[in-house]
XYZ file of C-alpha atoms in Angstrom:
140
model
C 0.004 -0.009 -0.004
C 1.135 3.550 -0.757
C 2.721 5.469 2.118
C 3.136 9.241 2.084
C 6.745 10.344 2.071
C 6.101 13.686 3.783
C 4.504 14.431 7.101
C 1.158 16.213 6.605
C 0.745 19.770 7.831
C -1.976 19.687 10.500
C -1.844 23.275 11.711
C -5.484 24.337 11.170
C -8.930 23.013 10.402
C -8.474 23.359 6.636
C -5.293 21.260 6.792
C -7.134 18.599 8.736
C -10.138 18.522 6.447
C -7.886 18.447 3.416
C -5.974 15.482 4.800
C -9.164 13.516 5.487
C -11.059 14.433 2.312
C -8.149 14.654 -0.131
C -8.861 12.294 -2.974
C -10.710 12.764 -6.237
C -13.679 10.560 -5.305
C -14.026 10.778 -1.497
C -16.740 13.430 -1.333
C -18.828 11.591 -3.940
C -18.275 8.262 -2.144
C -19.499 9.771 1.093
C -22.524 11.292 -0.613
C -23.520 8.065 -2.365
C -23.129 6.029 0.849
C -25.379 8.621 2.487
C -27.922 8.028 -0.300
C -27.933 4.311 0.423
C -25.434 2.917 -2.106
C -23.579 0.771 0.401
C -21.832 -1.897 -1.653
C -18.596 -1.297 -3.569
C -20.248 -2.510 -6.807
C -23.082 0.025 -6.339
C -20.570 2.805 -5.741
C -18.635 1.794 -8.834
C -21.847 2.013 -10.928
C -22.550 5.483 -9.479
C -18.971 6.627 -10.222
C -18.026 4.745 -13.372
C -14.735 6.673 -13.871
C -13.225 5.388 -10.627
C -11.166 2.186 -10.895
C -11.922 -0.631 -8.446
C -8.463 -0.248 -6.906
C -8.844 3.510 -6.308
C -12.342 3.007 -4.943
C -11.014 0.424 -2.471
C -8.096 2.616 -1.449
C -10.324 5.637 -0.849
C -12.904 3.544 1.057
C -10.081 2.228 3.256
C -8.849 5.782 3.915
C -12.381 6.926 4.792
C -12.622 3.946 7.159
C -9.204 4.762 8.714
C -10.425 8.362 9.240
C -13.532 7.000 11.003
C -15.961 8.442 8.439
C -17.303 5.096 7.279
C -17.539 1.605 8.733
C -17.182 -1.617 6.795
C -19.395 -4.594 7.500
C -18.443 -7.987 6.111
C -21.265 -10.530 5.920
C -20.290 -14.195 6.470
C -21.692 -15.480 3.172
C -20.210 -16.891 -0.013
C -19.374 -15.009 -2.076
C -18.399 -12.446 0.525
C -20.661 -9.413 0.834
C -19.344 -6.062 2.009
C -21.328 -2.920 2.884
C -20.174 0.477 4.013
C -22.120 2.959 6.084
C -21.430 6.382 7.458
C -20.371 6.702 11.075
C -21.993 9.340 13.240
C -18.842 11.374 12.612
C -19.151 10.845 8.866
C -22.783 11.948 8.935
C -21.660 15.375 10.223
C -20.075 15.981 6.761
C -23.338 15.538 4.812
C -24.681 19.090 5.370
C -21.310 20.473 4.237
C -21.197 18.250 1.148
C -24.786 19.226 0.365
C -23.885 22.926 0.635
C -20.902 22.482 -1.666
C -23.098 20.614 -4.151
C -25.701 23.415 -4.098
C -22.979 25.991 -4.685
C -21.759 23.940 -7.663
C -25.310 23.689 -9.030
C -25.866 27.446 -8.650
C -22.565 28.214 -10.420
C -22.371 25.340 -12.872
C -22.279 27.448 -16.073
C -19.416 29.586 -14.771
C -17.565 26.599 -13.307
C -17.872 24.607 -16.554
C -16.582 27.588 -18.518
C -13.515 28.197 -16.361
C -12.697 24.473 -16.078
C -12.933 23.971 -19.839
C -10.901 27.143 -20.431
C -8.219 25.915 -18.024
C -8.173 22.412 -19.547
C -7.849 23.896 -23.044
C -5.022 26.199 -21.914
C -3.208 23.277 -20.217
C -3.645 21.166 -23.343
C -2.223 23.949 -25.543
C 0.758 24.424 -23.230
C 1.489 20.700 -23.354
C 1.311 20.734 -27.146
C 3.601 23.757 -27.317
C 6.160 22.133 -25.003
C 6.047 19.023 -27.136
C 6.477 21.063 -30.325
C 9.447 22.946 -28.845
C 11.117 19.689 -27.911
C 10.900 18.289 -31.462
C 13.968 18.842 -33.607
C 13.404 21.082 -36.604
C 14.175 19.233 -39.812
C 17.087 20.757 -41.703
C 16.714 21.534 -45.372
C 18.974 19.306 -47.382
C 21.130 21.073 -49.883
C 22.427 19.296 -52.965
């Protein structure tokens, strides 16, 4: 399993929240568990872009941070369900508020994200073009 090479900065509340919620899918995972999608396969269907490995890693981190609990049922094949802890449930109003803010500003957010992505793509292309050798004209 991956281990961080640097010690996290835990000097204020934002540092602490960032450390616990850092991860592309964690907020969505928490939200979907809150909505009742408790099994990893259900979560994967709700977030099709997440790989199974990343989903499992982020679920494990959420469990380690005491935001979710994992229940393993003694059946074959094994059945696993996740649920929010009381501590994890305290995040739901915050996630809801962030989601509402995103809904209210979705046009602007889409525009700036697409603009940034296009700019990044162009910069990558330019760097690639600069790295290519310029063909020399052959003289006879």
